[in-house]
mmCIF file of C-alpha atoms in Angstrom:
data_model
loop_
_atom_site.group_PDB
_atom_site.id
_atom_site.type_symbol
_atom_site.label_atom_id
_atom_site.label_comp_id
_atom_site.label_asym_id
_atom_site.label_seq_id
_atom_site.Cartn_x
_atom_site.Cartn_y
_atom_site.Cartn_z
ATOM 1 C CA MET A 143 103.943 -23.597 16.559
ATOM 2 C CA GLN A 144 101.957 -20.375 16.075
ATOM 3 C CA MET A 145 100.545 -21.728 12.806
ATOM 4 C CA LYS A 146 99.407 -24.913 14.553
ATOM 5 C CA LYS A 147 97.588 -22.862 17.205
ATOM 6 C CA LEU A 148 95.775 -20.893 14.520
ATOM 7 C CA ILE A 149 94.649 -24.091 12.822
ATOM 8 C CA LEU A 150 93.370 -25.495 16.095
ATOM 9 C CA ILE A 151 91.354 -22.348 16.748
ATOM 10 C CA ALA A 152 89.865 -22.504 13.265
ATOM 11 C CA ALA A 153 88.948 -26.169 13.563
ATOM 12 C CA ALA A 154 87.260 -25.693 16.923
ATOM 13 C CA ALA A 155 85.409 -22.449 16.175
ATOM 14 C CA LEU A 156 81.639 -22.472 16.645
ATOM 15 C CA CYS A 157 80.795 -19.249 14.857
ATOM 16 C CA ALA A 158 81.324 -17.973 11.348
ATOM 17 C CA SER A 159 84.643 -16.272 10.653
ATOM 18 C CA THR A 160 87.315 -16.304 7.989
ATOM 19 C CA VAL A 161 90.760 -17.863 8.066
ATOM 20 C CA ASN A 162 93.745 -17.213 5.825
ATOM 21 C CA ALA A 163 94.890 -19.964 3.502
ATOM 22 C CA ALA A 164 98.349 -19.739 5.046
ATOM 23 C CA GLU A 165 96.907 -20.854 8.379
ATOM 24 C CA LEU A 166 95.903 -24.192 6.875
ATOM 25 C CA SER A 167 98.652 -24.560 4.323
ATOM 26 C CA TYR A 168 100.677 -27.127 6.253
ATOM 27 C CA VAL A 169 97.811 -29.664 6.032
ATOM 28 C CA SER A 170 98.374 -30.726 2.434
ATOM 29 C CA ALA A 171 96.245 -33.240 0.582
ATOM 30 C CA GLY A 172 99.291 -35.358 -0.110
ATOM 31 C CA ALA A 173 100.209 -35.586 3.562
ATOM 32 C CA ILE A 174 96.966 -37.082 4.812
ATOM 33 C CA LYS A 175 94.797 -40.089 4.050
ATOM 34 C CA SER A 176 91.412 -39.838 2.418
ATOM 35 C CA LEU A 177 88.199 -39.945 4.387
ATOM 36 C CA LYS A 178 86.678 -43.366 4.980
ATOM 37 C CA LEU A 179 82.888 -43.584 5.398
ATOM 38 C CA GLU A 180 80.838 -46.616 6.282
ATOM 39 C CA VAL A 181 77.472 -47.581 7.681
ATOM 40 C CA PRO A 182 78.130 -48.466 11.339
ATOM 41 C CA ALA A 183 78.514 -52.176 12.019
ATOM 42 C CA PRO A 184 77.410 -53.699 15.332
ATOM 43 C CA VAL A 185 79.886 -52.805 18.068
ATOM 44 C CA PRO A 186 80.804 -55.467 20.667
ATOM 45 C CA TRP A 187 79.870 -53.288 23.632
ATOM 46 C CA THR A 188 76.824 -53.788 25.851
ATOM 47 C CA GLY A 189 75.704 -50.152 25.678
ATOM 48 C CA ALA A 190 75.968 -49.782 21.902
ATOM 49 C CA VAL A 191 73.216 -47.691 20.378
ATOM 50 C CA LYS A 192 71.493 -49.109 17.321
ATOM 51 C CA CYS A 193 70.656 -46.156 15.095
ATOM 52 C CA GLY A 194 71.270 -45.173 11.507
ATOM 53 C CA HIS A 195 74.016 -42.603 11.982
ATOM 54 C CA VAL A 196 76.936 -42.478 9.564
ATOM 55 C CA SER A 197 80.324 -43.397 11.006
ATOM 56 C CA GLY A 198 83.905 -43.461 9.838
ATOM 57 C CA GLU A 199 87.237 -41.706 10.227
ATOM 58 C CA ILE A 200 88.261 -38.132 9.420
ATOM 59 C CA THR A 201 91.882 -37.184 8.786
ATOM 60 C CA LYS A 202 91.371 -34.008 6.725
ATOM 61 C CA LEU A 203 90.491 -30.913 8.727
ATOM 62 C CA HIS A 204 88.399 -29.374 5.958
ATOM 63 C CA LEU A 205 85.976 -32.320 6.289
ATOM 64 C CA LEU A 206 85.474 -31.660 10.007
ATOM 65 C CA ALA A 207 82.132 -29.838 9.954
ATOM 66 C CA GLN A 208 81.303 -27.079 12.421
ATOM 67 C CA ALA A 209 77.651 -26.340 13.191
ATOM 68 C CA ALA A 210 75.735 -23.138 13.933
ATOM 69 C CA LYS A 211 72.240 -21.856 13.207
ATOM 70 C CA SER A 212 70.815 -23.873 10.272
ATOM 71 C CA GLN A 213 74.146 -24.490 8.611
ATOM 72 C CA ILE A 214 77.347 -26.478 8.734
ATOM 73 C CA PHE A 215 80.620 -24.939 7.640
ATOM 74 C CA SER A 216 84.228 -25.731 6.869
ATOM 75 C CA TYR A 217 87.565 -23.956 6.663
ATOM 76 C CA ALA A 218 88.989 -25.037 3.302
ATOM 77 C CA GLU A 219 92.117 -23.924 1.450
ATOM 78 C CA ASN A 220 90.368 -23.863 -1.917
ATOM 79 C CA GLU A 221 87.067 -24.546 -3.637
ATOM 80 C CA ALA A 222 88.104 -28.108 -4.474
ATOM 81 C CA GLN A 223 88.380 -28.869 -0.749
ATOM 82 C CA PHE A 224 84.979 -27.288 -0.139
ATOM 83 C CA ASN A 225 83.480 -29.415 -2.921
ATOM 84 C CA GLU A 226 84.915 -32.472 -1.161
ATOM 85 C CA PHE A 227 83.285 -31.269 2.074
ATOM 86 C CA LYS A 228 79.970 -30.798 0.259
ATOM 87 C CA ALA A 229 80.182 -34.228 -1.399
ATOM 88 C CA MET A 230 80.641 -35.813 2.020
ATOM 89 C CA TRP A 231 78.056 -33.885 4.030
ATOM 90 C CA GLN A 232 75.171 -33.334 1.605
ATOM 91 C CA PRO A 233 74.250 -37.070 1.508
ATOM 92 C CA ILE A 234 74.444 -37.234 5.316
ATOM 93 C CA LEU A 235 72.050 -34.311 5.714
ATOM 94 C CA GLU A 236 69.705 -35.681 3.056
ATOM 95 C CA LYS A 237 69.708 -39.110 4.721
ATOM 96 C CA PHE A 238 68.042 -37.455 7.720
ATOM 97 C CA GLY A 239 65.490 -35.474 5.727
ATOM 98 C CA MET A 240 67.317 -32.166 5.398
ATOM 99 C CA LYS A 241 67.395 -30.180 2.176
ATOM 100 C CA ILE A 242 70.401 -28.097 1.097
ATOM 101 C CA VAL A 243 69.160 -24.599 0.235
ATOM 102 C CA SER A 244 72.521 -22.988 -0.565
ATOM 103 C CA ALA A 245 76.232 -23.749 -0.810
ATOM 104 C CA GLU A 246 78.742 -20.903 -0.763
ATOM 105 C CA TYR A 247 82.530 -20.736 -0.680
ATOM 106 C CA LYS A 248 84.466 -17.510 -0.140
ATOM 107 C CA ASN A 249 87.786 -16.555 1.454
ATOM 108 C CA ASN A 250 88.665 -20.085 2.617
ATOM 109 C CA TYR A 251 85.268 -20.473 4.276
ATOM 110 C CA GLY A 252 82.511 -22.732 2.950
ATOM 111 C CA VAL A 253 78.908 -22.949 4.164
ATOM 112 C CA LEU A 254 76.094 -25.413 3.547
ATOM 113 C CA LYS A 255 72.713 -24.031 4.618
ATOM 114 C CA TYR A 256 69.820 -26.440 5.020
ATOM 115 C CA GLU A 257 66.170 -26.776 5.965
ATOM 116 C CA SER A 258 64.696 -29.652 7.949
ATOM 117 C CA PRO A 259 61.087 -30.863 7.877
ATOM 118 C CA ASP A 260 60.651 -30.623 11.662
ATOM 119 C CA GLY A 261 62.768 -27.497 12.208
ATOM 120 C CA ARG A 262 65.568 -29.284 14.040
ATOM 121 C CA VAL A 263 69.201 -28.323 13.490
ATOM 122 C CA VAL A 264 72.580 -30.061 13.534
ATOM 123 C CA ARG A 265 74.859 -29.582 16.512
ATOM 124 C CA ALA A 266 78.268 -31.118 17.238
ATOM 125 C CA PHE A 267 80.196 -32.368 20.263
ATOM 126 C CA MET A 268 83.937 -33.070 20.270
ATOM 127 C CA GLY A 269 85.248 -35.584 22.797
ATOM 128 C CA GLU A 270 88.849 -34.358 22.973
ATOM 129 C CA LYS A 271 88.551 -32.893 26.505
ATOM 130 C CA LEU A 272 87.095 -36.093 27.954
ATOM 131 C CA HIS A 273 89.190 -38.471 30.022
ATOM 132 C CA TYR A 274 90.057 -41.672 28.161
ATOM 133 C CA ASN A 275 93.085 -43.592 26.941
ATOM 134 C CA ALA A 276 93.712 -41.958 23.573
ATOM 135 C CA LEU A 277 96.183 -44.708 22.636
ATOM 136 C CA ASP A 278 93.513 -47.397 23.030
ATOM 137 C CA ALA A 279 91.110 -47.352 20.071
ATOM 138 C CA ALA A 280 88.668 -49.587 21.954
ATOM 139 C CA ASP A 281 88.495 -47.126 24.856
ATOM 140 C CA VAL A 282 87.901 -44.203 22.480
ATOM 141 C CA LYS A 283 85.097 -46.164 20.802
ATOM 142 C CA LYS A 284 83.579 -47.116 24.168
ATOM 143 C CA VAL A 285 83.373 -43.487 25.324
ATOM 144 C CA GLN A 286 81.999 -42.479 21.925
ATOM 145 C CA HIS A 287 79.118 -44.942 22.283
ATOM 146 C CA GLU A 288 78.485 -43.952 25.901
ATOM 147 C CA LEU A 289 77.451 -40.554 24.534
ATOM 148 C CA LEU A 290 75.485 -41.765 21.516
ATOM 149 C CA GLU A 291 72.937 -43.840 23.414
ATOM 150 C CA PRO A 292 71.679 -41.012 25.708
ATOM 151 C CA LEU A 293 71.234 -38.772 22.659
ATOM 152 C CA GLU A 294 69.072 -41.401 20.990
ATOM 153 C CA GLN A 295 67.069 -41.888 24.193
ATOM 154 C CA ALA A 296 66.519 -38.122 24.472
ATOM 155 C CA GLY A 297 65.163 -37.945 20.916
ATOM 156 C CA MET A 298 68.231 -36.004 19.722
ATOM 157 C CA THR A 299 68.912 -38.190 16.704
ATOM 158 C CA PRO A 300 72.628 -38.852 16.069
ATOM 159 C CA ILE A 301 73.297 -38.366 12.354
ATOM 160 C CA ALA A 302 77.065 -38.953 12.252
ATOM 161 C CA SER A 303 79.978 -39.851 14.499
ATOM 162 C CA PHE A 304 83.580 -39.860 13.326
ATOM 163 C CA THR A 305 86.868 -40.741 14.918
ATOM 164 C CA ILE A 306 89.385 -37.969 14.227
ATOM 165 C CA LYS A 307 93.009 -38.671 13.431
ATOM 166 C CA ASN A 308 95.090 -35.575 12.757
ATOM 167 C CA GLU A 309 98.334 -34.354 14.293
ATOM 168 C CA ILE A 310 96.765 -31.270 15.908
ATOM 169 C CA PHE A 311 94.438 -33.448 18.028
ATOM 170 C CA ARG A 312 95.057 -36.424 20.241
ATOM 171 C CA PRO A 313 92.938 -39.342 18.898
ATOM 172 C CA THR A 314 89.340 -38.314 19.516
ATOM 173 C CA PHE A 315 85.864 -38.207 17.985
ATOM 174 C CA ASN A 316 83.030 -35.889 16.977
ATOM 175 C CA ILE A 317 79.315 -36.572 17.325
ATOM 176 C CA TYR A 318 76.701 -34.782 15.202
ATOM 177 C CA TYR A 319 73.056 -34.867 16.275
ATOM 178 C CA LEU A 320 69.728 -33.037 15.910
ATOM 179 C CA THR A 321 68.080 -30.680 18.389
ATOM 180 C CA LYS A 322 65.574 -27.827 18.450
ATOM 181 C CA PRO A 323 67.103 -24.400 17.771
ATOM 182 C CA GLU A 324 66.958 -21.352 20.026
ATOM 183 C CA GLU A 325 67.885 -17.770 19.187
ATOM 184 C CA ASN A 326 70.514 -17.989 21.929
ATOM 185 C CA MET A 327 72.468 -21.233 21.466
ATOM 186 C CA ASP A 328 73.304 -21.278 25.203
ATOM 187 C CA ARG A 329 69.619 -22.058 25.773
ATOM 188 C CA GLU A 330 69.485 -24.957 23.334
ATOM 189 C CA ILE A 331 69.245 -28.501 24.661
ATOM 190 C CA GLN A 332 72.642 -29.794 23.596
ATOM 191 C CA LEU A 333 75.212 -32.421 24.517
ATOM 192 C CA ARG A 334 77.704 -30.431 26.599
ATOM 193 C CA GLN A 335 80.605 -30.697 29.026
ATOM 194 C CA LEU A 336 81.007 -28.758 32.274
ATOM 195 C CA MET A 337 84.677 -28.609 33.264
ATOM 196 C CA ASN A 338 86.224 -25.620 35.006
ATOM 197 C CA GLY A 339 88.985 -27.025 37.214
ATOM 198 C CA GLU A 340 86.842 -27.300 40.366
ATOM 199 C CA ASP A 341 85.161 -30.425 41.705
ATOM 200 C CA ILE A 342 81.517 -30.484 40.642
ATOM 201 C CA ASP A 343 78.587 -30.872 43.049
ATOM 202 C CA PHE A 344 76.902 -33.482 40.870
ATOM 203 C CA ASP A 345 73.920 -33.797 43.208
ATOM 204 C CA LEU A 346 73.097 -30.097 42.831
ATOM 205 C CA VAL A 347 72.699 -30.216 39.043
ATOM 206 C CA LYS A 348 71.282 -33.720 38.518
ATOM 207 C CA ASP A 349 67.676 -32.465 38.433
ATOM 208 C CA ALA A 350 68.463 -29.494 36.181
ATOM 209 C CA VAL A 351 70.204 -31.407 33.380
ATOM 210 C CA ARG A 352 70.378 -34.988 32.146
ATOM 211 C CA THR A 353 73.620 -36.571 33.321
ATOM 212 C CA VAL A 354 75.346 -38.549 30.568
ATOM 213 C CA LYS A 355 78.736 -39.262 32.130
ATOM 214 C CA GLN A 356 80.542 -38.216 35.308
ATOM 215 C CA ASP A 357 83.810 -38.060 33.447
ATOM 216 C CA ALA A 358 85.940 -36.999 36.443
ATOM 217 C CA SER A 359 85.388 -35.256 39.774
ATOM 218 C CA PHE A 360 85.671 -31.977 37.846
ATOM 219 C CA SER A 361 84.097 -33.017 34.522
ATOM 220 C CA LEU A 362 80.451 -33.670 33.684
ATOM 221 C CA VAL A 363 78.974 -34.590 30.307
ATOM 222 C CA TYR A 364 75.291 -33.752 30.204
ATOM 223 C CA ILE A 365 72.314 -32.934 27.992
ATOM 224 C CA GLY A 366 70.736 -29.562 28.620
ATOM 225 C CA ARG A 367 71.237 -25.821 28.504
ATOM 226 C CA GLU A 368 74.678 -24.279 29.008
ATOM 227 C CA LEU A 369 75.629 -24.518 32.683
ATOM 228 C CA GLY A 370 77.680 -21.806 34.341
ATOM 229 C CA PHE A 371 79.654 -22.050 37.582
ATOM 230 C CA LYS A 372 81.018 -19.494 40.037
ATOM 231 C CA THR A 373 82.780 -19.722 43.418
ATOM 232 C CA LYS A 374 82.654 -16.877 45.942
ATOM 233 C CA LEU A 375 84.699 -16.515 49.157
ATOM 234 C CA ALA A 376 84.070 -14.648 52.416
ATOM 235 C CA ALA A 377 85.441 -14.335 55.929
ATOM 236 C CA ASP A 378 82.354 -15.555 57.783
ATOM 237 C CA GLU A 379 78.971 -17.202 57.309
ATOM 238 C CA ALA A 380 77.071 -13.917 57.137
ATOM 239 C CA GLY A 381 79.475 -12.659 54.502
ATOM 240 C CA ILE A 382 79.137 -15.735 52.299
ATOM 241 C CA ASN A 383 75.334 -15.594 52.493
ATOM 242 C CA ALA A 384 75.498 -11.963 51.379
ATOM 243 C CA LYS A 385 77.804 -12.912 48.478
ATOM 244 C CA LEU A 386 75.310 -15.561 47.363
ATOM 245 C CA ALA A 387 72.375 -13.138 47.572
ATOM 246 C CA ASP A 388 74.290 -10.527 45.560
ATOM 247 C CA TYR A 389 75.207 -13.035 42.855
ATOM 248 C CA ARG A 390 71.643 -14.305 42.573
ATOM 249 C CA LYS A 391 70.572 -10.697 42.038
ATOM 250 C CA PHE A 392 73.265 -10.332 39.360
ATOM 251 C CA LEU A 393 71.972 -13.455 37.586
ATOM 252 C CA THR A 394 68.410 -12.133 37.582
ATOM 253 C CA GLU A 395 69.492 -8.742 36.255
ATOM 254 C CA ASN A 396 71.399 -10.446 33.432
ATOM 255 C CA LYS A 397 68.551 -12.832 32.554
ATOM 256 C CA LYS A 398 70.391 -15.939 33.702
ATOM 257 C CA ASP A 399 68.631 -18.663 35.675
ATOM 258 C CA PHE A 400 69.868 -19.741 39.099
ATOM 259 C CA VAL A 401 70.094 -23.545 39.458
ATOM 260 C CA ALA A 402 71.558 -24.326 42.891
ATOM 261 C CA ALA A 403 74.287 -23.397 45.377
ATOM 262 C CA ARG A 404 76.231 -24.943 48.245
ATOM 263 C CA THR A 405 77.981 -22.997 51.013
ATOM 264 C CA PHE A 406 80.726 -24.622 53.072
ATOM 265 C CA LYS A 407 83.548 -23.850 55.461
ATOM 266 C CA LEU A 408 87.031 -24.215 54.019
ATOM 267 C CA ASP A 409 89.237 -26.966 55.446
ATOM 268 C CA ALA A 410 91.964 -24.370 55.867
ATOM 269 C CA PRO A 411 91.458 -20.592 55.686
ATOM 270 C CA ILE A 412 92.898 -18.538 52.854
ATOM 271 C CA GLU A 413 95.024 -15.838 54.423
ATOM 272 C CA PHE A 414 95.661 -12.438 52.871
ATOM 273 C CA SER A 415 96.779 -9.020 54.080
ATOM 274 C CA GLY A 416 93.259 -8.008 55.111
ATOM 275 C CA GLY A 417 92.425 -11.128 57.091
ATOM 276 C CA LYS A 418 91.240 -14.685 56.439
ATOM 277 C CA LEU A 419 88.666 -16.213 54.116
ATOM 278 C CA ASN A 420 86.937 -19.109 55.850
ATOM 279 C CA TYR A 421 83.794 -19.756 53.788
ATOM 280 C CA ALA A 422 82.980 -20.471 50.154
ATOM 281 C CA VAL A 423 79.902 -20.977 48.019
ATOM 282 C CA ASN A 424 79.646 -22.877 44.734
ATOM 283 C CA ILE A 425 76.942 -21.422 42.496
ATOM 284 C CA TYR A 426 75.432 -23.133 39.438
ATOM 285 C CA PHE A 427 73.277 -21.352 36.887
ATOM 286 C CA PHE A 428 72.084 -21.470 33.296
ATOM 287 C CA GLN A 429 73.724 -19.036 30.907
#
């Protein structure tokens, strides 16, 4: 079980790090099917996006590209696996005008660095945390296409989208697309998900980001900068207004941008040894 957790962390990582071969050793080449790539055929769904992205199915974790800066990378057990990763991804990048400037493999970690003619970079979104019927392939495909079309409309060209079938994930998908880079990736315009366990005030953020899908009362898929969320509690209205003012000051001091806030009285007070908390404020901001 511990080994499986380590593999999951490695597969989902968004920054460069190394991983021991033992952490990936249980995913053997003989135990999984080969990658299948195809040019996407028309999908019988009214919202299907018609673009030239590459589609297919990934079952091998070392082919599941991660993206950061001007590079994509893979955690591979050996150089042969990295060469397989390179053979898959180099044609995809070149199809969309990108040029590979270096390929390096070391300590179970392989990197493809690239340049693009317009300066855009590849970013990725995994759909695993979205709400869909993972046992229904048609439902997975429907949600996948619900995210592709807004990217195309926003000028964030989808370059690839793969369904993922591997025992460490429930059936899901990844989408790879192009966007303009920023020194701080939190400030990049990306396809993102806000989900923190609390119901979201969708009306408060609709003008700050582009809503893609209200996935659940507590889950929003959107295009924009990285949204942050904070709830504060207080005993009375004056106290909650002071909490909001203090947090807005904190955001300014830490170079984060306030988006919106909503104060409200709790349906039932939260009691503790020092008294009762009757008011709350939901605060939204850009990281």
